[in-house]
Amino acid sequence: MIGWTKGFTAEEGRVNKMALEDKRQLEQYLIEQFEWFHRHPELSYEEVETTAKIRELLTEAGIEILPYPLATGLVAVVRGTGKAPDGSRKTLALRCDIDALPIVEEAEIPYDSESRGKMHACGHDLHITAGIGAALLLKERSEELCGTIKFIFQPGEEDARGAMKILETDVMDDVERIWGFHADPTNEVGVIGIREGYVTAAVDRFGIRVKGIGCHGAHPDDGIDPIPVAAAIIQGLHTIVGRNVNAFHPALLSVTKVQAGTTWNVIPGEAELEGTVRTMDREDRVLYERRVRETVEGIAAAYGAKAEIVWIDSAPATYNDGKMAQLCEKVAQSQGMRTVPEEMSLGGDDFSYYMEEETMGRQIPGCYLKVGTGVGHPIHHPAFCVQKRVILPAAELLAKVLEEDLKQ
Ligand code: NI
């Protein structure tokens, strides 16, 4: 194991021109840490060893860790002593999520998961390592850095509530802009996906309980069969996107769980449905909830049944600030990377909570980019795998983007 030595030097103004030997040493160090994190995946809010390791590595490098009340995750800070051209000194944040998924790993790699049934299948091990790398690089350049960077190592992204837990602390109070990133196995290493505007969707979840009256399978006239009601509700819900939402707006509804009955000759008293709604546009989100309620209640009433609906709002859509997206594009290209338009996704990321007025207390600009990790299995797949040669360039890109954004 090689240790982190603070011997490497960045040439004036350019971390990417770091002496080759130092760069190789940093890369080797980061790869070693990445493999450790990959071998030790921990689920949402159980990231105890992960947190301890991040703390150890940052502390070793002389990076300050802020007081923080949560059990897992941490916030580190690099304070620059330089000044922006306009004399300002801003505070920016980089969000790195740290949790893993309950998946049995099938990737054939020498550093596969040591906890069977848990796996870094979403690349958060890369997020941790690239975040640490960026912190090390910026720490070395703190004299040139025109402000403060907070590194938010966030727990519980996979359960979509980790960002809200961070927002309950005061660590975001002085942050003016926030950056986030995600591993992207649809692109090769060296390709950065970036887009202005919406990039991930608002995620809502619903549960429906259809209440009928159970009876003998041979005498449906004695009861109210909830199964045809549930079937009609499913059909009705699927018309919302085609008949109520603007055809140019990305949106979808999926019914993902249907449950009713216990045997072949008994009509059950109840049927249960669950599903998710994904929207980009705020008004579509409101429209969807109203139409789901109207459709479910109306159809149930038409069949003489009753329906209960539980609606759970999760993360809002992520909206990339135009100026930040342009800055990222420019910096990535200056680092020799290729930029491509980021694919919009109806997947969600709780990163969006950091930018929302409702949850953050004020609206702040943010930008979420996709880092190509080598074309392969999709995220959340049991054989998902990040190519390790992306780690150093990702760290360098993030460091440079943050450094340049402080000057804006
Ligand atoms: Ni993820």
CSV table of C-alpha atoms and ligand atoms in Angstrom, one decimal:
chain,number,residue,atom,x,y,z
A,1,MET,CA,0.0,0.0,0.0
A,2,ILE,CA,1.4,3.4,-0.9
A,3,GLY,CA,0.5,6.3,1.3
A,4,TRP,CA,-0.5,9.7,0.2
A,5,THR,CA,2.5,12.0,0.1
A,6,LYS,CA,1.9,15.6,-0.3
A,7,GLY,CA,5.0,15.8,-2.5
A,8,PHE,CA,3.2,16.3,-5.8
A,9,THR,CA,3.1,19.8,-7.1
A,10,ALA,CA,0.7,21.4,-9.5
A,11,GLU,CA,2.2,23.7,-12.1
A,12,GLU,CA,0.9,27.2,-12.1
A,13,GLY,CA,-2.8,27.3,-12.8
A,14,ARG,CA,-3.1,23.8,-14.2
A,15,VAL,CA,-3.7,20.7,-12.2
A,16,ASN,CA,-3.8,18.8,-15.4
A,17,LYS,CA,-0.2,19.7,-16.0
A,18,MET,CA,0.8,18.1,-12.7
A,19,ALA,CA,4.2,16.5,-12.9
A,20,LEU,CA,3.8,13.0,-14.5
A,21,GLU,CA,5.3,11.1,-11.6
A,22,ASP,CA,3.1,12.8,-9.1
A,23,LYS,CA,0.1,12.2,-11.2
A,24,ARG,CA,0.8,8.5,-11.5
A,25,GLN,CA,1.3,8.3,-7.7
A,26,LEU,CA,-2.0,10.1,-7.1
A,27,GLU,CA,-3.8,7.8,-9.6
A,28,GLN,CA,-2.4,4.7,-7.9
A,29,TYR,CA,-3.5,6.0,-4.5
A,30,LEU,CA,-7.0,6.7,-5.7
A,31,ILE,CA,-7.4,3.4,-7.4
A,32,GLU,CA,-6.3,1.6,-4.2
A,33,GLN,CA,-9.0,3.6,-2.2
A,34,PHE,CA,-11.6,2.9,-4.9
A,35,GLU,CA,-11.0,-0.8,-4.7
A,36,TRP,CA,-11.3,-0.7,-0.9
A,37,PHE,CA,-14.7,1.2,-1.1
A,38,HIS,CA,-15.8,-1.3,-3.8
A,39,ARG,CA,-15.0,-4.3,-1.5
A,40,HIS,CA,-16.8,-2.7,1.4
A,41,PRO,CA,-20.3,-1.7,0.2
A,42,GLU,CA,-22.8,-0.5,2.8
A,43,LEU,CA,-26.5,0.2,2.4
A,44,SER,CA,-28.2,3.5,3.0
A,45,TYR,CA,-27.6,4.9,6.5
A,46,GLU,CA,-25.4,2.0,7.4
A,47,GLU,CA,-22.3,3.6,5.8
A,48,VAL,CA,-20.3,3.5,9.0
A,49,GLU,CA,-17.0,2.0,7.8
A,50,THR,CA,-17.3,4.0,4.6
A,51,THR,CA,-17.6,7.2,6.6
A,52,ALA,CA,-14.7,6.2,8.9
A,53,LYS,CA,-12.5,5.5,5.8
A,54,ILE,CA,-13.3,8.8,4.1
A,55,ARG,CA,-12.6,10.6,7.4
A,56,GLU,CA,-9.3,8.8,7.8
A,57,LEU,CA,-8.1,9.6,4.2
A,58,LEU,CA,-9.1,13.3,4.4
A,59,THR,CA,-7.7,13.8,7.8
A,60,GLU,CA,-4.4,12.3,6.7
A,61,ALA,CA,-4.2,14.8,3.9
A,62,GLY,CA,-4.9,17.7,6.4
A,63,ILE,CA,-8.4,18.4,5.1
A,64,GLU,CA,-10.8,19.9,7.6
A,65,ILE,CA,-13.9,18.0,8.5
A,66,LEU,CA,-16.9,20.0,9.7
A,67,PRO,CA,-19.0,19.3,12.8
A,68,TYR,CA,-21.9,17.2,11.6
A,69,PRO,CA,-24.8,15.7,13.6
A,70,LEU,CA,-25.6,12.6,11.3
A,71,ALA,CA,-24.4,9.1,12.1
A,72,THR,CA,-23.1,8.5,8.6
A,73,GLY,CA,-21.7,10.7,5.8
A,74,LEU,CA,-19.5,13.7,6.4
A,75,VAL,CA,-18.8,17.2,5.2
A,76,ALA,CA,-15.2,18.2,4.4
A,77,VAL,CA,-14.1,21.7,3.6
A,78,VAL,CA,-11.2,23.2,1.6
A,79,ARG,CA,-10.7,26.9,2.2
A,80,GLY,CA,-8.9,28.9,-0.4
A,81,THR,CA,-7.0,32.1,0.4
A,82,GLY,CA,-7.2,33.6,-3.1
A,83,LYS,CA,-9.7,36.2,-4.3
A,84,ALA,CA,-12.0,36.1,-7.4
A,85,PRO,CA,-11.4,38.8,-10.1
A,86,ASP,CA,-14.4,40.7,-8.7
A,87,GLY,CA,-13.0,40.4,-5.1
A,88,SER,CA,-15.8,38.0,-4.0
A,89,ARG,CA,-15.2,34.8,-2.0
A,90,LYS,CA,-17.9,32.3,-2.6
A,91,THR,CA,-18.8,28.9,-1.0
A,92,LEU,CA,-19.6,26.1,-3.4
A,93,ALA,CA,-20.5,22.5,-2.7
A,94,LEU,CA,-19.8,19.2,-4.4
A,95,ARG,CA,-22.2,16.3,-3.6
A,96,CYS,CA,-20.8,12.8,-3.6
A,97,ASP,CA,-23.2,10.0,-2.6
A,98,ILE,CA,-21.7,7.1,-0.7
A,99,ASP,CA,-24.3,4.3,-0.3
A,100,ALA,CA,-24.5,0.9,-2.0
A,101,LEU,CA,-27.4,-1.4,-3.1
A,102,PRO,CA,-28.8,-4.7,-1.9
A,103,ILE,CA,-27.6,-6.7,-4.9
A,104,VAL,CA,-25.5,-9.9,-5.1
A,105,GLU,CA,-22.4,-8.9,-7.1
A,106,GLU,CA,-21.7,-10.8,-10.4
A,107,ALA,CA,-18.9,-8.6,-11.7
A,108,GLU,CA,-15.8,-10.7,-12.2
A,109,ILE,CA,-13.2,-8.4,-10.7
A,110,PRO,CA,-10.4,-9.1,-8.1
A,111,TYR,CA,-11.8,-6.5,-5.7
A,112,ASP,CA,-15.5,-7.6,-5.7
A,113,SER,CA,-17.8,-7.1,-2.8
A,114,GLU,CA,-16.8,-8.7,0.5
A,115,SER,CA,-20.4,-8.4,1.8
A,116,ARG,CA,-22.5,-10.8,-0.1
A,117,GLY,CA,-25.9,-9.3,-1.1
A,118,LYS,CA,-24.4,-5.7,-1.0
A,119,MET,CA,-22.8,-4.0,-4.0
A,120,HIS,CA,-21.6,-0.7,-5.3
A,121,ALA,CA,-23.8,-1.1,-8.4
A,122,CYS,CA,-24.5,2.6,-8.9
A,123,GLY,CA,-20.9,3.8,-9.0
A,124,HIS,CA,-21.0,5.6,-5.6
A,125,ASP,CA,-17.6,4.1,-4.9
A,126,LEU,CA,-16.4,6.2,-7.8
A,127,HIS,CA,-18.2,9.2,-6.5
A,128,ILE,CA,-16.5,8.9,-3.1
A,129,THR,CA,-13.0,8.4,-4.7
A,130,ALA,CA,-13.3,11.1,-7.3
A,131,GLY,CA,-14.6,13.5,-4.5
A,132,ILE,CA,-11.6,12.7,-2.3
A,133,GLY,CA,-9.3,13.1,-5.3
A,134,ALA,CA,-10.8,16.6,-6.1
A,135,ALA,CA,-10.4,17.6,-2.4
A,136,LEU,CA,-6.7,16.5,-2.4
A,137,LEU,CA,-6.1,18.4,-5.6
A,138,LEU,CA,-7.8,21.6,-4.4
A,139,LYS,CA,-6.1,21.4,-1.0
A,140,GLU,CA,-2.8,21.5,-2.8
A,141,ARG,CA,-4.0,24.6,-4.6
A,142,SER,CA,-5.7,26.4,-1.7
A,143,GLU,CA,-3.5,29.5,-2.2
A,144,GLU,CA,-4.9,30.1,-5.6
A,145,LEU,CA,-8.5,29.0,-4.7
A,146,CYS,CA,-10.8,32.0,-4.6
A,147,GLY,CA,-13.3,30.8,-2.0
A,148,THR,CA,-14.4,27.7,-0.1
A,149,ILE,CA,-15.5,24.3,-1.3
A,150,LYS,CA,-17.6,22.0,0.8
A,151,PHE,CA,-17.5,18.3,-0.1
A,152,ILE,CA,-20.7,16.7,0.9
A,153,PHE,CA,-20.3,12.9,1.3
A,154,GLN,CA,-24.0,12.1,1.5
A,155,PRO,CA,-25.6,9.0,2.9
A,156,GLY,CA,-28.8,7.4,1.7
A,157,GLU,CA,-29.1,8.5,-1.9
A,158,GLU,CA,-30.6,5.2,-2.9
A,159,ASP,CA,-33.5,5.7,-0.6
A,160,ALA,CA,-33.9,9.3,-1.9
A,161,ARG,CA,-34.0,10.9,1.6
A,162,GLY,CA,-30.3,11.4,2.3
A,163,ALA,CA,-30.2,14.9,0.8
A,164,MET,CA,-33.1,15.9,3.0
A,165,LYS,CA,-31.1,14.7,6.1
A,166,ILE,CA,-28.2,16.9,5.0
A,167,LEU,CA,-30.5,19.8,4.5
A,168,GLU,CA,-31.8,19.4,8.1
A,169,THR,CA,-28.2,20.3,9.2
A,170,ASP,CA,-26.8,23.8,8.7
A,171,VAL,CA,-24.0,22.7,6.3
A,172,MET,CA,-25.7,24.1,3.2
A,173,ASP,CA,-26.6,27.5,4.7
A,174,ASP,CA,-23.7,29.4,3.1
A,175,VAL,CA,-23.5,27.5,-0.2
A,176,GLU,CA,-24.2,29.5,-3.3
A,177,ARG,CA,-24.0,26.8,-6.0
A,178,ILE,CA,-23.8,23.0,-5.9
A,179,TRP,CA,-22.3,20.5,-8.2
A,180,GLY,CA,-23.2,16.8,-8.5
A,181,PHE,CA,-22.1,14.0,-10.8
A,182,HIS,CA,-22.9,10.4,-11.7
A,183,ALA,CA,-21.2,7.4,-13.2
A,184,ASP,CA,-22.4,6.8,-16.7
A,185,PRO,CA,-21.9,3.3,-18.2
A,186,THR,CA,-23.5,4.4,-21.5
A,187,ASN,CA,-20.3,6.4,-22.4
A,188,GLU,CA,-16.7,5.7,-22.7
A,189,VAL,CA,-14.0,7.0,-20.3
A,190,GLY,CA,-13.2,10.6,-21.3
A,191,VAL,CA,-16.7,11.4,-22.3
A,192,ILE,CA,-18.8,13.9,-20.2
A,193,GLY,CA,-22.5,14.2,-20.6
A,194,ILE,CA,-23.8,17.6,-19.9
A,195,ARG,CA,-27.0,19.5,-20.6
A,196,GLU,CA,-28.7,22.7,-19.6
A,197,GLY,CA,-32.2,22.4,-18.2
A,198,TYR,CA,-33.9,19.2,-16.9
A,199,VAL,CA,-31.7,16.1,-16.5
A,200,THR,CA,-33.5,13.8,-14.0
A,201,ALA,CA,-37.2,13.5,-13.3
A,202,ALA,CA,-39.4,14.2,-10.3
A,203,VAL,CA,-40.1,10.9,-8.6
A,204,ASP,CA,-43.6,10.3,-7.1
A,205,ARG,CA,-44.9,7.1,-5.7
A,206,PHE,CA,-48.5,5.9,-5.2
A,207,GLY,CA,-50.3,3.1,-3.5
A,208,ILE,CA,-54.0,2.3,-4.2
A,209,ARG,CA,-56.2,0.0,-2.1
A,210,VAL,CA,-59.4,-1.0,-3.9
A,211,LYS,CA,-62.1,-2.0,-1.4
A,212,GLY,CA,-64.8,-4.3,-2.6
A,213,ILE,CA,-66.8,-7.0,-0.9
A,214,GLY,CA,-65.4,-10.6,-0.9
A,215,CYS,CA,-67.6,-13.5,-1.7
A,216,HIS,CA,-67.7,-17.0,-3.3
A,217,GLY,CA,-66.1,-17.2,-6.8
A,218,ALA,CA,-69.3,-18.7,-8.1
A,219,HIS,CA,-71.5,-15.9,-6.8
A,220,PRO,CA,-69.9,-12.5,-7.7
A,221,ASP,CA,-73.4,-11.0,-7.5
A,222,ASP,CA,-73.1,-11.4,-3.7
A,223,GLY,CA,-70.2,-9.0,-3.4
A,224,ILE,CA,-68.2,-6.4,-5.2
A,225,ASP,CA,-65.2,-7.9,-7.0
A,226,PRO,CA,-62.2,-5.5,-6.6
A,227,ILE,CA,-60.2,-7.3,-9.4
A,228,PRO,CA,-62.0,-5.9,-12.4
A,229,VAL,CA,-62.0,-2.5,-10.7
A,230,ALA,CA,-58.2,-2.7,-10.3
A,231,ALA,CA,-57.9,-3.8,-13.9
A,232,ALA,CA,-60.0,-0.8,-15.1
A,233,ILE,CA,-58.0,1.5,-12.9
A,234,ILE,CA,-54.7,0.3,-14.5
A,235,GLN,CA,-56.2,1.0,-17.9
A,236,GLY,CA,-57.4,4.4,-16.9
A,237,LEU,CA,-54.1,5.4,-15.3
A,238,HIS,CA,-52.2,4.6,-18.5
A,239,THR,CA,-54.4,7.1,-20.5
A,240,ILE,CA,-53.1,10.1,-18.4
A,241,VAL,CA,-49.8,10.5,-20.2
A,242,GLY,CA,-51.4,10.2,-23.6
A,243,ARG,CA,-54.6,12.2,-23.0
A,244,ASN,CA,-53.8,14.8,-20.3
A,245,VAL,CA,-50.0,15.6,-20.5
A,246,ASN,CA,-48.6,17.8,-23.3
A,247,ALA,CA,-47.1,15.3,-25.8
A,248,PHE,CA,-43.8,17.3,-25.9
A,249,HIS,CA,-43.3,16.9,-22.1
A,250,PRO,CA,-41.4,13.8,-20.9
A,251,ALA,CA,-43.6,12.0,-18.3
A,252,LEU,CA,-44.6,8.5,-17.5
A,253,LEU,CA,-46.6,6.3,-15.1
A,254,SER,CA,-45.8,2.7,-14.3
A,255,VAL,CA,-48.0,0.4,-12.3
A,256,THR,CA,-45.4,-1.9,-10.8
A,257,LYS,CA,-47.3,-4.0,-8.2
A,258,VAL,CA,-50.7,-5.7,-8.4
A,259,GLN,CA,-51.9,-7.9,-5.6
A,260,ALA,CA,-55.2,-9.5,-4.7
A,261,GLY,CA,-56.7,-12.8,-3.7
A,262,THR,CA,-55.6,-16.0,-2.0
A,263,THR,CA,-57.1,-18.8,-4.0
A,264,TRP,CA,-59.1,-19.8,-7.1
A,265,ASN,CA,-62.7,-19.9,-5.8
A,266,VAL,CA,-62.8,-16.9,-3.5
A,267,ILE,CA,-63.4,-13.3,-4.7
A,268,PRO,CA,-61.2,-11.2,-2.4
A,269,GLY,CA,-62.4,-8.1,-0.6
A,270,GLU,CA,-59.5,-5.9,-1.6
A,271,ALA,CA,-56.9,-5.4,-4.3
A,272,GLU,CA,-53.7,-3.4,-4.0
A,273,LEU,CA,-51.8,-1.5,-6.7
A,274,GLU,CA,-48.5,0.4,-6.4
A,275,GLY,CA,-46.6,2.4,-8.9
A,276,THR,CA,-44.6,5.5,-9.8
A,277,VAL,CA,-45.0,8.7,-11.7
A,278,ARG,CA,-42.1,10.5,-13.3
A,279,THR,CA,-42.3,14.1,-14.6
A,280,MET,CA,-40.0,16.9,-15.6
A,281,ASP,CA,-42.4,19.8,-15.6
A,282,ARG,CA,-43.7,21.2,-12.2
A,283,GLU,CA,-47.2,21.7,-13.6
A,284,ASP,CA,-47.3,18.2,-15.0
A,285,ARG,CA,-46.4,16.8,-11.5
A,286,VAL,CA,-49.4,18.6,-10.0
A,287,LEU,CA,-51.6,17.6,-12.9
A,288,TYR,CA,-50.6,13.9,-12.5
A,289,GLU,CA,-51.5,13.7,-8.9
A,290,ARG,CA,-54.9,15.3,-9.5
A,291,ARG,CA,-55.7,13.0,-12.5
A,292,VAL,CA,-54.5,9.9,-10.6
A,293,ARG,CA,-56.9,10.7,-7.8
A,294,GLU,CA,-59.8,11.5,-10.1
A,295,THR,CA,-59.3,8.4,-12.2
A,296,VAL,CA,-59.0,6.0,-9.3
A,297,GLU,CA,-61.9,7.4,-7.3
A,298,GLY,CA,-64.1,7.8,-10.4
A,299,ILE,CA,-63.6,4.3,-11.7
A,300,ALA,CA,-64.0,2.7,-8.2
A,301,ALA,CA,-67.3,4.6,-7.8
A,302,ALA,CA,-68.5,3.5,-11.2
A,303,TYR,CA,-68.1,-0.1,-10.0
A,304,GLY,CA,-69.6,0.5,-6.6
A,305,ALA,CA,-66.3,0.0,-4.9
A,306,LYS,CA,-64.2,2.4,-2.8
A,307,ALA,CA,-60.5,3.3,-3.2
A,308,GLU,CA,-57.9,4.7,-0.9
A,309,ILE,CA,-54.9,6.5,-2.5
A,310,VAL,CA,-51.6,7.1,-0.8
A,311,TRP,CA,-49.4,9.6,-2.7
A,312,ILE,CA,-45.7,10.1,-1.7
A,313,ASP,CA,-43.7,12.9,-3.2
A,314,SER,CA,-40.1,12.1,-3.6
A,315,ALA,CA,-37.2,14.0,-5.2
A,316,PRO,CA,-38.1,16.8,-7.6
A,317,ALA,CA,-36.7,17.1,-11.1
A,318,THR,CA,-33.0,18.2,-11.4
A,319,TYR,CA,-32.6,21.4,-13.4
A,320,ASN,CA,-29.1,22.2,-14.6
A,321,ASP,CA,-28.1,25.9,-14.5
A,322,GLY,CA,-27.2,27.1,-18.0
A,323,LYS,CA,-24.0,29.0,-17.0
A,324,MET,CA,-22.7,26.1,-14.9
A,325,ALA,CA,-23.4,23.6,-17.7
A,326,GLN,CA,-21.5,25.8,-20.1
A,327,LEU,CA,-18.6,26.2,-17.7
A,328,CYS,CA,-18.4,22.5,-17.2
A,329,GLU,CA,-18.4,21.9,-21.0
A,330,LYS,CA,-15.6,24.4,-21.4
A,331,VAL,CA,-13.5,22.9,-18.6
A,332,ALA,CA,-14.0,19.3,-19.7
A,333,GLN,CA,-12.9,20.2,-23.2
A,334,SER,CA,-9.8,22.0,-21.9
A,335,GLN,CA,-9.0,18.8,-20.0
A,336,GLY,CA,-9.0,16.9,-23.3
A,337,MET,CA,-12.4,15.3,-22.7
A,338,ARG,CA,-15.2,15.0,-25.2
A,339,THR,CA,-18.6,16.5,-24.2
A,340,VAL,CA,-21.9,15.1,-25.4
A,341,PRO,CA,-25.5,16.1,-24.7
A,342,GLU,CA,-26.5,14.4,-21.5
A,343,GLU,CA,-29.4,12.0,-22.0
A,344,MET,CA,-32.5,13.2,-20.1
A,345,SER,CA,-33.5,10.5,-17.7
A,346,LEU,CA,-36.9,9.8,-16.0
A,347,GLY,CA,-34.8,8.3,-13.2
A,348,GLY,CA,-34.5,10.5,-10.2
A,349,ASP,CA,-31.7,11.7,-7.9
A,350,ASP,CA,-32.2,13.4,-4.6
A,351,PHE,CA,-29.5,15.9,-5.6
A,352,SER,CA,-32.4,18.0,-6.8
A,353,TYR,CA,-33.4,18.7,-3.2
A,354,TYR,CA,-30.3,20.9,-2.7
A,355,MET,CA,-31.6,23.4,-5.3
A,356,GLU,CA,-35.2,23.6,-4.4
A,357,GLU,CA,-36.7,26.5,-2.6
A,358,GLU,CA,-39.2,24.3,-0.7
A,359,THR,CA,-36.5,22.0,0.7
A,360,MET,CA,-33.4,24.2,0.7
A,361,GLY,CA,-35.1,27.4,2.0
A,362,ARG,CA,-33.9,29.3,-1.1
A,363,GLN,CA,-33.3,28.4,-4.7
A,364,ILE,CA,-29.7,27.9,-5.6
A,365,PRO,CA,-28.2,27.0,-9.0
A,366,GLY,CA,-26.8,23.6,-9.5
A,367,CYS,CA,-25.4,21.3,-12.1
A,368,TYR,CA,-25.3,17.5,-12.4
A,369,LEU,CA,-23.0,15.9,-14.9
A,370,LYS,CA,-22.5,12.4,-16.2
A,371,VAL,CA,-19.0,10.9,-16.2
A,372,GLY,CA,-18.5,8.1,-18.8
A,373,THR,CA,-17.2,5.1,-17.0
A,374,GLY,CA,-16.8,2.7,-20.0
A,375,VAL,CA,-19.7,1.2,-22.0
A,376,GLY,CA,-21.0,-1.8,-20.1
A,377,HIS,CA,-23.8,-3.1,-17.9
A,378,PRO,CA,-26.2,-0.4,-16.7
A,379,ILE,CA,-26.2,1.0,-13.2
A,380,HIS,CA,-28.0,-1.3,-10.7
A,381,HIS,CA,-27.0,-4.3,-12.7
A,382,PRO,CA,-25.2,-7.1,-10.7
A,383,ALA,CA,-22.3,-7.0,-13.1
A,384,PHE,CA,-22.0,-3.2,-13.3
A,385,CYS,CA,-18.4,-2.2,-13.3
A,386,VAL,CA,-16.5,1.1,-13.5
A,387,GLN,CA,-13.3,1.3,-15.5
A,388,LYS,CA,-10.7,2.4,-13.0
A,389,ARG,CA,-8.9,4.7,-15.4
A,390,VAL,CA,-11.7,7.2,-15.1
A,391,ILE,CA,-10.9,8.0,-11.5
A,392,LEU,CA,-8.1,10.4,-11.8
A,393,PRO,CA,-9.6,12.3,-14.8
A,394,ALA,CA,-12.9,12.6,-13.0
A,395,ALA,CA,-11.2,14.0,-9.9
A,396,GLU,CA,-9.2,16.4,-12.0
A,397,LEU,CA,-12.3,17.6,-13.9
A,398,LEU,CA,-14.3,18.2,-10.7
A,399,ALA,CA,-11.4,20.0,-9.1
A,400,LYS,CA,-10.9,22.3,-12.1
A,401,VAL,CA,-14.7,22.9,-12.5
A,402,LEU,CA,-14.9,23.9,-8.8
A,403,GLU,CA,-11.8,26.1,-9.0
A,404,GLU,CA,-13.1,27.9,-12.2
A,405,ASP,CA,-16.6,28.3,-10.8
A,406,LEU,CA,-15.2,30.2,-7.8
A,407,LYS,CA,-13.9,32.8,-10.2
A,408,GLN,CA,-17.4,33.3,-11.8
B,1,NI,NI,-26.5,6.5,-8.1
